Short mmCIF file of C-alpha atoms in Angstrom, two decimals:
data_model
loop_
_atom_site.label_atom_id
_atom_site.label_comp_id
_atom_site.label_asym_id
_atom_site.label_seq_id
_atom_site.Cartn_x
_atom_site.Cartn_y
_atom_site.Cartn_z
CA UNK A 1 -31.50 91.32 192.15
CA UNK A 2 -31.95 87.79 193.11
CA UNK A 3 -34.09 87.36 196.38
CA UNK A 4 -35.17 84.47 198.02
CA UNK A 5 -38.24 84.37 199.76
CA UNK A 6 -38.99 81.50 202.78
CA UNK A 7 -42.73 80.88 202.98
CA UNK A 8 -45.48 81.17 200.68
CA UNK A 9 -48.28 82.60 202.86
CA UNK A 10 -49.80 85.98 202.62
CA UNK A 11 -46.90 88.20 202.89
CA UNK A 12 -44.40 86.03 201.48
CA UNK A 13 -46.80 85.77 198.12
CA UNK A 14 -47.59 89.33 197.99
CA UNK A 15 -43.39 90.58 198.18
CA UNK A 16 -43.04 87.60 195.40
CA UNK A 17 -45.44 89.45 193.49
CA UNK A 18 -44.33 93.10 193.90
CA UNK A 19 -40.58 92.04 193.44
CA UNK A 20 -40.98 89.98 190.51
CA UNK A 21 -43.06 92.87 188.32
CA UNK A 22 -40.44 94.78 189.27
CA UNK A 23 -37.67 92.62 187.26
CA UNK A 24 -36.32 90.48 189.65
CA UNK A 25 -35.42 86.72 189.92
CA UNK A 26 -37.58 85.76 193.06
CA UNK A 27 -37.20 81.77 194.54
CA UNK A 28 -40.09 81.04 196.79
CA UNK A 29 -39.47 78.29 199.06
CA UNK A 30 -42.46 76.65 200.94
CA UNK A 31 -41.93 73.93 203.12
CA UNK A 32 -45.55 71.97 202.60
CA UNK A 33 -45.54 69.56 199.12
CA UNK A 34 -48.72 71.07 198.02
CA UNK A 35 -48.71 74.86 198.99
CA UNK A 36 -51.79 76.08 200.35
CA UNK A 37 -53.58 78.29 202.53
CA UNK A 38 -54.36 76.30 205.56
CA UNK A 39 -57.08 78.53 207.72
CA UNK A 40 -60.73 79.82 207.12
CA UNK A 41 -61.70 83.11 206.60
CA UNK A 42 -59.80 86.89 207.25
CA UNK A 43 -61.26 90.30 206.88
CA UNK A 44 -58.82 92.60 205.13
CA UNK A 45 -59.27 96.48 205.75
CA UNK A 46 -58.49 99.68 203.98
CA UNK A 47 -54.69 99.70 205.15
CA UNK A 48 -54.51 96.35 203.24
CA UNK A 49 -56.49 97.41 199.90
CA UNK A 50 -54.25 100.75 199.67
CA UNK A 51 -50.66 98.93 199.99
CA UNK A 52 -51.93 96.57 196.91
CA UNK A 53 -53.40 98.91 195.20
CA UNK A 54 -49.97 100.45 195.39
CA UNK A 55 -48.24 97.59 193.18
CA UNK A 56 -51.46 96.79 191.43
CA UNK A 57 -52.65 94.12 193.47
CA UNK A 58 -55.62 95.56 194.61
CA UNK A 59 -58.66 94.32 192.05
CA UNK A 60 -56.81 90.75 192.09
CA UNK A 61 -57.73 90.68 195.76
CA UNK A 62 -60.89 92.56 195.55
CA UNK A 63 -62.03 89.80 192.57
CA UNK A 64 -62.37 86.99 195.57
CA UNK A 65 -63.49 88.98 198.67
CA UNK A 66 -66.46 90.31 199.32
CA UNK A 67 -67.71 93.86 200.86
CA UNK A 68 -71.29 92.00 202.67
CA UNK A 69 -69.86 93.87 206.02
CA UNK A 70 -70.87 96.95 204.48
CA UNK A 71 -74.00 95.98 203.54
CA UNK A 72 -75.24 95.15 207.41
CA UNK A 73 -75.24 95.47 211.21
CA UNK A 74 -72.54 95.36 213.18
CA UNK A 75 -70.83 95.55 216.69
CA UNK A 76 -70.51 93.64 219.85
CA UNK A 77 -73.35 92.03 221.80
CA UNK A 78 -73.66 90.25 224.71
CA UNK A 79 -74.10 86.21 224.67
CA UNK A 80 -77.87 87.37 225.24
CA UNK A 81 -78.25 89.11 221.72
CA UNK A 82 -77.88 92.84 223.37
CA UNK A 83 -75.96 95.03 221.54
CA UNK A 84 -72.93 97.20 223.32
CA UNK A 85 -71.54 98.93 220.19
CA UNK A 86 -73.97 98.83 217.23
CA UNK A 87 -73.05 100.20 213.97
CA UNK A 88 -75.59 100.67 211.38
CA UNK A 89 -74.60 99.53 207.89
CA UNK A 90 -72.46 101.99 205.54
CA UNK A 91 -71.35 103.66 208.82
CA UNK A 92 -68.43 101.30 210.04
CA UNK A 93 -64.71 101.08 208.36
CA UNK A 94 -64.12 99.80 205.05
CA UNK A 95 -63.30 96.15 205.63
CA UNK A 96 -63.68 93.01 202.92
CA UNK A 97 -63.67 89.51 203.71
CA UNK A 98 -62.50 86.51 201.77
CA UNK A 99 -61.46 82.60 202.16
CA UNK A 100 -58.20 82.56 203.10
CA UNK A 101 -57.31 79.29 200.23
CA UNK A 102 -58.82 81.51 197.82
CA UNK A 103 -56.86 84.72 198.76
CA UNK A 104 -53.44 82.32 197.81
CA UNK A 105 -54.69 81.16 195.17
CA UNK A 106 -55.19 84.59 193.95
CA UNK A 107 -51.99 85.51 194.85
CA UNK A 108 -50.29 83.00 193.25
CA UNK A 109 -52.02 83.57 189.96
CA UNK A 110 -49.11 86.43 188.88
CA UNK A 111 -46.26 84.46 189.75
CA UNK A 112 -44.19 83.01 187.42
CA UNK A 113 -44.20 78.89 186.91
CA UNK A 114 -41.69 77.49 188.95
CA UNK A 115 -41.06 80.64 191.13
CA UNK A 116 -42.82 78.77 193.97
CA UNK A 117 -40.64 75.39 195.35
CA UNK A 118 -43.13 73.20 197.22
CA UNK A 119 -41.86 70.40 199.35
CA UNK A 120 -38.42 72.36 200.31
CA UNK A 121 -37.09 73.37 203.69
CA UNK A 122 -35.19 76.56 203.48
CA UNK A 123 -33.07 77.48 206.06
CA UNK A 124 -30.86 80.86 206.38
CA UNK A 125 -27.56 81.21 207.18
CA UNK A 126 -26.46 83.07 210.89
CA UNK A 127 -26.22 86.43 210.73
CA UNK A 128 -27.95 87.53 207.87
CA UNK A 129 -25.68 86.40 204.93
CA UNK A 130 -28.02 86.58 201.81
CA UNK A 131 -27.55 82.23 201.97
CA UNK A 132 -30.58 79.65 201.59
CA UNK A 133 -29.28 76.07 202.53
CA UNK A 134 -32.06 73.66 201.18
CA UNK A 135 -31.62 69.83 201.20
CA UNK A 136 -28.10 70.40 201.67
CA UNK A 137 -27.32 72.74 198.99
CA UNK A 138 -26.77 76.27 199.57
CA UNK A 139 -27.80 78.77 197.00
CA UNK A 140 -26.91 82.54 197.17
CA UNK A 141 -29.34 85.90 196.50
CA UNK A 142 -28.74 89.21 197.21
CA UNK A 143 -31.29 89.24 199.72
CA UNK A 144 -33.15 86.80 201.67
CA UNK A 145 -37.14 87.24 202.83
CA UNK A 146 -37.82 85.72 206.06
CA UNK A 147 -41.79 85.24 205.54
CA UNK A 148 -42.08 81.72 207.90
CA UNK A 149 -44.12 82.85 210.29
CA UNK A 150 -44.09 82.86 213.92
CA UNK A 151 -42.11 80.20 215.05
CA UNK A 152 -39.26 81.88 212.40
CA UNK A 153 -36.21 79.68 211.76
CA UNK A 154 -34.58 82.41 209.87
CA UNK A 155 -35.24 84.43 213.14
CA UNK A 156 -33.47 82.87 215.49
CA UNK A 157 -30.54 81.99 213.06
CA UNK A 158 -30.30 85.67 212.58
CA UNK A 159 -30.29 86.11 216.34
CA UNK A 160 -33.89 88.30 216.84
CA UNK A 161 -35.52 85.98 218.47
CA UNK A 162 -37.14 86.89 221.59
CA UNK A 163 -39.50 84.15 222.04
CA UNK A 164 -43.25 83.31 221.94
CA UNK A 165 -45.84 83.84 224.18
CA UNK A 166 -49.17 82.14 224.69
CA UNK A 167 -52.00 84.60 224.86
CA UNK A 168 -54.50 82.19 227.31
CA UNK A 169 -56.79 81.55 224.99
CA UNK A 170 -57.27 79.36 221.98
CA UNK A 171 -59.45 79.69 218.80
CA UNK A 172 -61.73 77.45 217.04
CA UNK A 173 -62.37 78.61 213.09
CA UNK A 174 -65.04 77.23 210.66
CA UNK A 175 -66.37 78.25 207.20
CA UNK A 176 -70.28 77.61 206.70
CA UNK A 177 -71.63 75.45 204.11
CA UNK A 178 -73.73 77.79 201.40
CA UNK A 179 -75.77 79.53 204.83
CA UNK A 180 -75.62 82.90 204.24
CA UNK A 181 -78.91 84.01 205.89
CA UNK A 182 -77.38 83.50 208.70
CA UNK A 183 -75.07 86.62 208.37
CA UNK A 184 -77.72 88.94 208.65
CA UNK A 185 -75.85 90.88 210.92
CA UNK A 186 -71.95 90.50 211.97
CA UNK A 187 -69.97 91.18 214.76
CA UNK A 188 -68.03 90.00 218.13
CA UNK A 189 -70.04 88.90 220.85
CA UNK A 190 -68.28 89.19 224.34
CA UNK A 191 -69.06 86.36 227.39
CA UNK A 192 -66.72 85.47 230.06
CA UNK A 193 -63.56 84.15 229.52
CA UNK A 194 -65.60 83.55 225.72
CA UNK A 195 -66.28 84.86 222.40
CA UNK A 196 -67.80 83.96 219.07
CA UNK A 197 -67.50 86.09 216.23
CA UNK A 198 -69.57 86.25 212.64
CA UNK A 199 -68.08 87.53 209.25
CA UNK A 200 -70.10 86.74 206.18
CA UNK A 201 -67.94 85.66 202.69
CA UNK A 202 -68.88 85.76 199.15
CA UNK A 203 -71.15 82.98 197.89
CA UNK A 204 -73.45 82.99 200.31
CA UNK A 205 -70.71 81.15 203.23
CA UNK A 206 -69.95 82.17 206.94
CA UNK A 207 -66.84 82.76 208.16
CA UNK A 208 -66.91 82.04 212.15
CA UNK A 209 -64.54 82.31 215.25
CA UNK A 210 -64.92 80.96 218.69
CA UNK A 211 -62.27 81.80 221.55
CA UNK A 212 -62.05 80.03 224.83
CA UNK A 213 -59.68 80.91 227.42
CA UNK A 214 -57.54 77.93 228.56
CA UNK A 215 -54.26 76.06 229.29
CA UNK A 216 -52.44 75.54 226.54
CA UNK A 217 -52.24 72.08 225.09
CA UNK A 218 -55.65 71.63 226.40
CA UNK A 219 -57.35 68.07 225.05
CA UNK A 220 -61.00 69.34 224.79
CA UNK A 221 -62.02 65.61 223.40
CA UNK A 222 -65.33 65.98 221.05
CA UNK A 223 -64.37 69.21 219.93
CA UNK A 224 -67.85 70.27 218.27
CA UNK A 225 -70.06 68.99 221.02
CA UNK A 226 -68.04 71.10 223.65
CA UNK A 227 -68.81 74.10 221.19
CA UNK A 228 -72.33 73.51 221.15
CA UNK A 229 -72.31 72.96 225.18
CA UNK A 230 -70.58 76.39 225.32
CA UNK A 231 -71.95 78.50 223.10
CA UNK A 232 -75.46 76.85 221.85
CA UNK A 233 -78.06 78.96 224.38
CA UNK A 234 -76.02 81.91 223.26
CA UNK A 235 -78.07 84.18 220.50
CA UNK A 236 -78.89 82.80 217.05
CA UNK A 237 -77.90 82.48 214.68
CA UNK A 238 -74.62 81.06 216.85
CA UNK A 239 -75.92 77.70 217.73
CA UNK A 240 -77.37 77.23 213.64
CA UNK A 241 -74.05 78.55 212.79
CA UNK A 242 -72.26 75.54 214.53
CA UNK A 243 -75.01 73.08 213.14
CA UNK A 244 -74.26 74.49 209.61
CA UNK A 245 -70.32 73.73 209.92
CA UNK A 246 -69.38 70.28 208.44
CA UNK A 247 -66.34 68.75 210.98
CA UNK A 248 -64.12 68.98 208.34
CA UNK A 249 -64.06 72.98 208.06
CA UNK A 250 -63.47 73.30 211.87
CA UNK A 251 -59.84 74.17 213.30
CA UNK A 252 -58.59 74.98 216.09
CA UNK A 253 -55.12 76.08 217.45
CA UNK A 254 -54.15 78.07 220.33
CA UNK A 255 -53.57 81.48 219.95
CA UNK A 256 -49.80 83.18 220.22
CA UNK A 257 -47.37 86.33 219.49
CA UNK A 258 -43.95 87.27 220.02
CA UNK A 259 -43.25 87.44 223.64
CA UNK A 260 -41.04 90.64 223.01
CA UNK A 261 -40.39 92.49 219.24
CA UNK A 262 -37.37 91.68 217.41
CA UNK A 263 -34.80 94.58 218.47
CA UNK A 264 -34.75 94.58 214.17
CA UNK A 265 -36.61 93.66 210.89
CA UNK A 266 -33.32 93.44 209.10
CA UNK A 267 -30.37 91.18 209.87
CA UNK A 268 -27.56 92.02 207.19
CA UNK A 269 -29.16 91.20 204.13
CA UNK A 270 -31.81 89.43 205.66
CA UNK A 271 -35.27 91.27 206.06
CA UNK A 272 -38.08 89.70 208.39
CA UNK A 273 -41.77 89.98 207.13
CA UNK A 274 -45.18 89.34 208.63
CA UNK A 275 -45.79 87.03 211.29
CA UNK A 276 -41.27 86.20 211.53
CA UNK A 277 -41.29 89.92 212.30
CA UNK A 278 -44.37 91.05 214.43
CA UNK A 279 -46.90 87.64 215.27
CA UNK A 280 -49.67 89.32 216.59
CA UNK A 281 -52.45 88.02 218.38
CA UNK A 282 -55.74 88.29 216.10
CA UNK A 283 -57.88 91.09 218.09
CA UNK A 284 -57.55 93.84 216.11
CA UNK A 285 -58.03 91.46 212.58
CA UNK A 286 -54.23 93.07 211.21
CA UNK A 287 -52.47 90.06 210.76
CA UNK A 288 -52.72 89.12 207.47
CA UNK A 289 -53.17 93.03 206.61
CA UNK A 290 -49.71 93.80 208.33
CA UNK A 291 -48.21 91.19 206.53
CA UNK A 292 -49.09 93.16 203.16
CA UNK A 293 -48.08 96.03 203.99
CA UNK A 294 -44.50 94.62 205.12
CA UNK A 295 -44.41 93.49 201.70
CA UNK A 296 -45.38 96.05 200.08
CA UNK A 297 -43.20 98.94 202.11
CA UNK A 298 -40.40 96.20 200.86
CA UNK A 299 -41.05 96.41 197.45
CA UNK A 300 -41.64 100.07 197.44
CA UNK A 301 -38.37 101.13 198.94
CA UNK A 302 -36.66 98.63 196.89
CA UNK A 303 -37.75 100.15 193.83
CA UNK A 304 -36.95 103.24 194.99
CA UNK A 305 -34.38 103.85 197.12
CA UNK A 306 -30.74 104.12 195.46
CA UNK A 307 -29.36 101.67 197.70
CA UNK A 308 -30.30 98.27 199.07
CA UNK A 309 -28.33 99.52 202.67
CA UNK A 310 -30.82 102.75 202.39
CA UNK A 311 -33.76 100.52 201.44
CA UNK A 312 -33.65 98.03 204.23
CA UNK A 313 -32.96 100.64 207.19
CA UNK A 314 -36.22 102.51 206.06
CA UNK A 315 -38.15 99.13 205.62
CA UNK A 316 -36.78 98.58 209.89
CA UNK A 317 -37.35 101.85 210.76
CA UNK A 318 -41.26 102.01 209.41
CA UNK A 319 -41.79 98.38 210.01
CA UNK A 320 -41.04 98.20 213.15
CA UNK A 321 -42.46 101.45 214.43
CA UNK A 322 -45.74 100.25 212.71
CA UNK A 323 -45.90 97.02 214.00
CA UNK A 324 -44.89 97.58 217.72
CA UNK A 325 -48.23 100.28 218.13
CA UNK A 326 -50.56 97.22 216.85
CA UNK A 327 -48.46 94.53 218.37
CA UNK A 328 -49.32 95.78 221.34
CA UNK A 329 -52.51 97.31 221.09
CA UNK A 330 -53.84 93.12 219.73
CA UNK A 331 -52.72 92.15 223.22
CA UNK A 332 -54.67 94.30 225.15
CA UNK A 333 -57.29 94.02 223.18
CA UNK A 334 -57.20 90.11 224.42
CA UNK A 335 -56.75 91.07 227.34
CA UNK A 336 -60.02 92.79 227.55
CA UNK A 337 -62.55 90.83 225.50
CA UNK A 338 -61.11 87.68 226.94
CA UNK A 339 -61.69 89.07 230.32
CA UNK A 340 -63.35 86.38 232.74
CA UNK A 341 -63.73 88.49 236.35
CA UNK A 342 -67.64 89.22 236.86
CA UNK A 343 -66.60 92.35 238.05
CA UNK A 344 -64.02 92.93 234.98
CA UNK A 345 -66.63 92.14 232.13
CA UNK A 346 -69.62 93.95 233.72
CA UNK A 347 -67.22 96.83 234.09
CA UNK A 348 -66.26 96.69 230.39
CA UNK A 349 -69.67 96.38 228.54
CA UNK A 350 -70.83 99.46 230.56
CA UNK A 351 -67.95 100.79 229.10
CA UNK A 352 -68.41 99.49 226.24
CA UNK A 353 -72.21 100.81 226.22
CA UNK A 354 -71.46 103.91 227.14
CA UNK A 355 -68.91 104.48 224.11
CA UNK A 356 -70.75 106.61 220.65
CA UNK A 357 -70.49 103.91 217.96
CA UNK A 358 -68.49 106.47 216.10
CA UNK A 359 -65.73 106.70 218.34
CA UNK A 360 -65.49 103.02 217.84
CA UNK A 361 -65.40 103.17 214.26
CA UNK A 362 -62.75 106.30 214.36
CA UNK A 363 -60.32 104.12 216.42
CA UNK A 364 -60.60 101.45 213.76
CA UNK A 365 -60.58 103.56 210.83
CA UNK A 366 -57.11 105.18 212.21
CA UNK A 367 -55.42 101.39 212.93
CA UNK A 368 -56.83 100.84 208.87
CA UNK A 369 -54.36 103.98 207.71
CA UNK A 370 -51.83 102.79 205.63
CA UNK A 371 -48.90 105.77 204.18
CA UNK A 372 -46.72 105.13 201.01
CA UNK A 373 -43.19 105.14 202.18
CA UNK A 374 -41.30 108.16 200.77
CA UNK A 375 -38.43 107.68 198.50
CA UNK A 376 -34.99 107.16 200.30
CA UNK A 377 -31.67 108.39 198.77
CA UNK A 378 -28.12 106.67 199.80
CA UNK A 379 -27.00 107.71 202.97
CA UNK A 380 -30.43 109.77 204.11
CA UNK A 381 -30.93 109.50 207.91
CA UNK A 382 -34.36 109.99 209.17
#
């Protein structure tokens, strides 16, 4: 087949990937002139590592992440350094963590020269018809990838669009210049209304998150001296970590999902993936690993299945079931380490406290369980 793909980020990459092994004549179309990975770090987890593993994508991935979680403590603490959940290292869920840049460059490695068209604005036709119109021109596939994240053109001009929602909060993301004894231990810690997480990366680096919760469109001026105002008598090695960060690795954008699920992934022979399909916030760290495993349940059925009609109503029907159990289990998992009450937080780190670490881990461990769709035949209702 001929499939066109919209976006070159995570998901859109990986289904390039898959699809093209497989045989067929795959057109990536990325909007920015010089495609890239704009972001910091991500933590990918088992669910991720089986679905590539599944189309032999798995050691390409593993080649520029690194497993240093495993290797340490980890958990939530309090801004004082007190640990609520503490997991001792070897004992939490399999997780890896990697440079986002160097995760697409990875996963453009496989591709084909010329498969990916910088610099071009891709827009699908209403309804689903397998059209691309790009500078003016339309060209026709057989199916059409909507991979352009969560403000999705191809959404709406399919008609799934139920909106986005702000989540309160917004995010501020920075990679570490070579620091990486100050990762000796990883982890969330949980304030009011504030959080600051800690992921090491290969080479020595630090991955690191701060949340605020806020308007939206709020102008915080001198972005890196309000971090250091809010977050520098918190434990170490936070305020070293923010010392460590040159200006130009810090980002920040507020933080949003779908407001409501698409009522479907597929619009005629148009198929939504990753963030276009399920924008999640990033509380449970499944993003990016979703995303894959769109991609890969895609390429899977398509290979598979005797029909494309077959194919794309098992890709909805275990896409969509998969997504809306994380979807919403991100948000409330906002909802509670965001929390800014007195009364709310102290309530939730006794909670929290009071929890075995391994009931912790279990939860995670069953969000990180990816299953090999089965093979569909024409006409099988499930």
């Amino acid at each position: 087949m001929r499939i066109g793909i919209i976006g070159a980020g995570i998901g859109g990459l990986v289904a390039a990937a898959g699809l093209q092994a497989d045989g067929h004549d795959v057109v990536v179309f990325e909007r920015s002139g010089t495609p890239g990975a704009v972001g910091a770090g991500l933590t990918l987890f088992a669910n991720a590592f089986a679905a590539l593993d599944a189309i032999g994508l798995g050691d390409t991935v593993r080649a520029v992440s690194g497993d240093a979680l495993g290797r340490m403590r980890s958990g939530q603490r309090r801004p004082s350094g007190r640990w609520l959940v503490s997991v001792s290292p070897g004992s939490g869920p399999a997780v890896r963590s990697l440079h986002r840049a160097e995760l697409h460059s990875a996963l453009l490695a496989p591709l084909a020269e010329g498969t990916v068209r910088a610099g071009r604005t891709a827009r699908a036709a209403p309804g689903g018809a397998p059209v691309v119109t790009v500078d003016g021109s339309e060209e026709s596939f057989d199916l059409v990838i909507a991979a352009d994240g969560v403000r999705s053109t191809a959404r709406t001009a399919w008609g799934l669009d139920c909106g986005v929602r702000y989540a309160g909060y917004t995010a501020w993301r920075g990679v570490t210049a070579s620091r990486g004894h100050l990762a000796d231990e990883a982890g969330e810690t949980w304030g009011a209304g504030a959080r600051f997480g800690i992921v090491p990366l290969p080479d020595d680096r630090v991955y690191w998150f701060a949340v605020l919760t806020a308007e939206e469109g709020t102008d915080f001026g001198d972005e890196p001296a309000l971090l250091r105002a809010r977050f520098g008598g918190w434990h170490a090695p936070i305020p070293a970590l923010l010392d460590a960060t040159p200006r130009s690795a810090l980002l920040r954008h507020d933080i949003h999902d779908l407001a409501a699920l698409p009522p479907r992934f597929v619009a005629g022979r148009g198929v939504l993936l990753g963030d276009a399909a399920h924008a999640m916030t990033p509380d449970l760290g499944q993003g990016a690993g979703q995303a894959i495993e769109d991609a890969v349940t895609l390429v899977l059925l398509l290979r598979s299945a005797g029909a494309l009609d077959a194919a794309l109503d098992e890709y909805d029907r275990l896409r969509r079931r998969r997504a809306r159990a994380l979807w919403r289990g991100s948000r409330l998992a906002g909802s509670v380490t965001q929390a800014s009450h007195p009364a709310v937080v102290a309530a939730r780190d006794v909670l929290m406290r009071a929890m075995p670490a391994g009931v912790a881990v279990r939860a995670s461990a069953r969000v990180a369980r990816w299953q090999e769709p089965q093979r569909v035949s024409p006409g099988e209702s499930r």
